[in-house]
Amino acid sequence: MSISALEAELSEDERAGLELVRESGGIHQSDFWKELDVSSRKGSRIVESLVEKDLVDREETVYAGHNTYYITPMARDLDFTLLMAGDMLSPFIGEEEVDPNSDAFSQWIMNLAYQE
């Protein structure tokens, strides 16, 4: 089942929890249920459901002197085909500054044109 299909079947609380985890980039479970304004038991059930559906990851940790879990969003299936021209990756991917008049960019555009 695709991630979007899984997300469509989530309850309102699960959807809110998933959004919180994604927006924060990661949150301690002890803060998770407080942010959602639900009981710790309900917060734990929401997290367990999201973990079972592979939408979040949960790792044991110590936070503020207590054992808890750190919840992070799972990497989504990413489609990199829009960055490809044949077997060449776009020259604009990376940390280097690319000259739009460079041969690398011209070659990538040509590969893209001939791909059609």
PDB file of C-alpha atoms in Angstrom:
ATOM      1  CA  MET A   1       0.000   0.000   0.000  1.00  0.00           C
ATOM      2  CA  SER A   2       1.354   3.440  -0.875  1.00  0.00           C
ATOM      3  CA  ILE A   3       2.117   6.041   1.768  1.00  0.00           C
ATOM      4  CA  SER A   4      -0.647   8.331   0.517  1.00  0.00           C
ATOM      5  CA  ALA A   5      -3.172   5.474   0.729  1.00  0.00           C
ATOM      6  CA  LEU A   6      -1.997   4.693   4.276  1.00  0.00           C
ATOM      7  CA  GLU A   7      -2.290   8.338   5.258  1.00  0.00           C
ATOM      8  CA  ALA A   8      -5.828   8.521   3.855  1.00  0.00           C
ATOM      9  CA  GLU A   9      -6.870   5.760   6.278  1.00  0.00           C
ATOM     10  CA  LEU A  10      -5.465   7.477   9.381  1.00  0.00           C
ATOM     11  CA  SER A  11      -7.753   8.716  12.130  1.00  0.00           C
ATOM     12  CA  GLU A  12      -7.850  12.434  12.833  1.00  0.00           C
ATOM     13  CA  ASP A  13      -5.584  11.965  15.886  1.00  0.00           C
ATOM     14  CA  GLU A  14      -3.109   9.855  13.909  1.00  0.00           C
ATOM     15  CA  ARG A  15      -3.019  12.452  11.144  1.00  0.00           C
ATOM     16  CA  ALA A  16      -2.380  15.224  13.668  1.00  0.00           C
ATOM     17  CA  GLY A  17       0.348  13.137  15.313  1.00  0.00           C
ATOM     18  CA  LEU A  18       2.041  12.387  12.002  1.00  0.00           C
ATOM     19  CA  GLU A  19       1.933  16.063  11.040  1.00  0.00           C
ATOM     20  CA  LEU A  20       3.462  17.023  14.402  1.00  0.00           C
ATOM     21  CA  VAL A  21       6.321  14.553  13.952  1.00  0.00           C
ATOM     22  CA  ARG A  22       6.972  15.710  10.384  1.00  0.00           C
ATOM     23  CA  GLU A  23       6.847  19.414  11.253  1.00  0.00           C
ATOM     24  CA  SER A  24       9.166  19.000  14.234  1.00  0.00           C
ATOM     25  CA  GLY A  25      11.510  16.618  12.427  1.00  0.00           C
ATOM     26  CA  GLY A  26      11.484  14.531  15.594  1.00  0.00           C
ATOM     27  CA  ILE A  27       9.935  14.769  19.049  1.00  0.00           C
ATOM     28  CA  HIS A  28      10.152  12.982  22.378  1.00  0.00           C
ATOM     29  CA  GLN A  29       7.092  10.877  23.100  1.00  0.00           C
ATOM     30  CA  SER A  30       6.687  12.634  26.457  1.00  0.00           C
ATOM     31  CA  ASP A  31       6.258  15.920  24.566  1.00  0.00           C
ATOM     32  CA  PHE A  32       4.267  14.328  21.726  1.00  0.00           C
ATOM     33  CA  TRP A  33       1.110  13.634  23.718  1.00  0.00           C
ATOM     34  CA  LYS A  34       1.339  17.006  25.492  1.00  0.00           C
ATOM     35  CA  GLU A  35       1.535  18.837  22.149  1.00  0.00           C
ATOM     36  CA  LEU A  36      -1.464  16.873  20.860  1.00  0.00           C
ATOM     37  CA  ASP A  37      -3.336  17.531  24.110  1.00  0.00           C
ATOM     38  CA  VAL A  38      -4.161  13.844  24.633  1.00  0.00           C
ATOM     39  CA  SER A  39      -3.470  11.466  27.525  1.00  0.00           C
ATOM     40  CA  SER A  40      -0.126   9.667  27.632  1.00  0.00           C
ATOM     41  CA  ARG A  41      -1.956   6.363  27.026  1.00  0.00           C
ATOM     42  CA  LYS A  42      -3.697   7.722  23.919  1.00  0.00           C
ATOM     43  CA  GLY A  43      -0.439   9.323  22.742  1.00  0.00           C
ATOM     44  CA  SER A  44       1.336   5.965  23.076  1.00  0.00           C
ATOM     45  CA  ARG A  45      -1.403   4.242  21.071  1.00  0.00           C
ATOM     46  CA  ILE A  46      -1.157   6.850  18.318  1.00  0.00           C
ATOM     47  CA  VAL A  47       2.617   6.406  18.115  1.00  0.00           C
ATOM     48  CA  GLU A  48       2.319   2.599  18.117  1.00  0.00           C
ATOM     49  CA  SER A  49      -0.159   2.786  15.248  1.00  0.00           C
ATOM     50  CA  LEU A  50       2.102   5.103  13.230  1.00  0.00           C
ATOM     51  CA  VAL A  51       5.112   2.833  13.897  1.00  0.00           C
ATOM     52  CA  GLU A  52       3.150  -0.261  12.768  1.00  0.00           C
ATOM     53  CA  LYS A  53       2.252   1.561   9.538  1.00  0.00           C
ATOM     54  CA  ASP A  54       5.940   2.506   8.984  1.00  0.00           C
ATOM     55  CA  LEU A  55       5.122   6.215   8.992  1.00  0.00           C
ATOM     56  CA  VAL A  56       7.354   7.061  11.978  1.00  0.00           C
ATOM     57  CA  ASP A  57      10.321   5.485  13.730  1.00  0.00           C
ATOM     58  CA  ARG A  58      10.614   5.203  17.514  1.00  0.00           C
ATOM     59  CA  GLU A  59      13.911   4.885  19.377  1.00  0.00           C
ATOM     60  CA  GLU A  60      14.464   4.489  23.132  1.00  0.00           C
ATOM     61  CA  THR A  61      16.180   7.448  24.793  1.00  0.00           C
ATOM     62  CA  VAL A  62      16.547   9.295  28.094  1.00  0.00           C
ATOM     63  CA  TYR A  63      15.046  12.784  28.203  1.00  0.00           C
ATOM     64  CA  ALA A  64      14.915  15.064  31.241  1.00  0.00           C
ATOM     65  CA  GLY A  65      16.132  12.149  33.361  1.00  0.00           C
ATOM     66  CA  HIS A  66      13.332   9.796  32.265  1.00  0.00           C
ATOM     67  CA  ASN A  67      13.196   6.883  29.853  1.00  0.00           C
ATOM     68  CA  THR A  68      11.095   7.757  26.841  1.00  0.00           C
ATOM     69  CA  TYR A  69      11.113   7.386  23.062  1.00  0.00           C
ATOM     70  CA  TYR A  70      12.248   9.749  20.340  1.00  0.00           C
ATOM     71  CA  ILE A  71       9.893   9.712  17.375  1.00  0.00           C
ATOM     72  CA  THR A  72      11.101  10.659  13.903  1.00  0.00           C
ATOM     73  CA  PRO A  73       9.362  10.664  10.521  1.00  0.00           C
ATOM     74  CA  MET A  74      10.231   7.832   8.140  1.00  0.00           C
ATOM     75  CA  ALA A  75      11.844   8.781   4.854  1.00  0.00           C
ATOM     76  CA  ARG A  76       9.210   8.797   2.176  1.00  0.00           C
ATOM     77  CA  ASP A  77       9.621   7.045  -1.126  1.00  0.00           C
ATOM     78  CA  LEU A  78      11.282   9.668  -3.255  1.00  0.00           C
ATOM     79  CA  ASP A  79      11.204   9.814  -7.044  1.00  0.00           C
ATOM     80  CA  PHE A  80      14.439  11.184  -8.477  1.00  0.00           C
ATOM     81  CA  THR A  81      13.520  10.640 -12.122  1.00  0.00           C
ATOM     82  CA  LEU A  82      12.761  14.332 -12.597  1.00  0.00           C
ATOM     83  CA  LEU A  83      16.402  15.065 -11.781  1.00  0.00           C
ATOM     84  CA  MET A  84      17.654  12.634 -14.395  1.00  0.00           C
ATOM     85  CA  ALA A  85      18.341  13.052 -18.097  1.00  0.00           C
ATOM     86  CA  GLY A  86      19.123   9.588 -19.364  1.00  0.00           C
ATOM     87  CA  ASP A  87      21.741   8.330 -16.928  1.00  0.00           C
ATOM     88  CA  MET A  88      22.928  11.839 -15.930  1.00  0.00           C
ATOM     89  CA  LEU A  89      21.924  13.491 -12.678  1.00  0.00           C
ATOM     90  CA  SER A  90      21.212  17.219 -12.857  1.00  0.00           C
ATOM     91  CA  PRO A  91      24.410  19.236 -12.380  1.00  0.00           C
ATOM     92  CA  PHE A  92      22.503  21.498  -9.979  1.00  0.00           C
ATOM     93  CA  ILE A  93      22.362  18.734  -7.364  1.00  0.00           C
ATOM     94  CA  GLY A  94      25.081  19.175  -4.780  1.00  0.00           C
ATOM     95  CA  GLU A  95      26.869  21.882  -2.921  1.00  0.00           C
ATOM     96  CA  GLU A  96      28.967  23.268  -5.756  1.00  0.00           C
ATOM     97  CA  GLU A  97      27.860  26.398  -7.574  1.00  0.00           C
ATOM     98  CA  VAL A  98      27.127  25.497 -11.185  1.00  0.00           C
ATOM     99  CA  ASP A  99      27.628  27.799 -14.140  1.00  0.00           C
ATOM    100  CA  PRO A 100      24.461  27.601 -16.295  1.00  0.00           C
ATOM    101  CA  ASN A 101      26.700  28.124 -19.336  1.00  0.00           C
ATOM    102  CA  SER A 102      28.891  25.136 -18.448  1.00  0.00           C
ATOM    103  CA  ASP A 103      29.323  22.028 -20.561  1.00  0.00           C
ATOM    104  CA  ALA A 104      27.838  19.871 -17.781  1.00  0.00           C
ATOM    105  CA  PHE A 105      24.564  21.778 -17.876  1.00  0.00           C
ATOM    106  CA  SER A 106      24.482  21.821 -21.695  1.00  0.00           C
ATOM    107  CA  GLN A 107      25.107  18.069 -21.841  1.00  0.00           C
ATOM    108  CA  TRP A 108      22.372  17.420 -19.278  1.00  0.00           C
ATOM    109  CA  ILE A 109      19.896  19.536 -21.289  1.00  0.00           C
ATOM    110  CA  MET A 110      20.842  17.711 -24.491  1.00  0.00           C
ATOM    111  CA  ASN A 111      20.325  14.340 -22.821  1.00  0.00           C
ATOM    112  CA  LEU A 112      16.974  15.560 -21.558  1.00  0.00           C
ATOM    113  CA  ALA A 113      15.948  16.710 -25.042  1.00  0.00           C
ATOM    114  CA  TYR A 114      16.997  13.441 -26.704  1.00  0.00           C
ATOM    115  CA  GLN A 115      15.269  11.390 -24.026  1.00  0.00           C
ATOM    116  CA  GLU A 116      11.849  12.471 -25.337  1.00  0.00           C
TER     117      GLU A 116
END
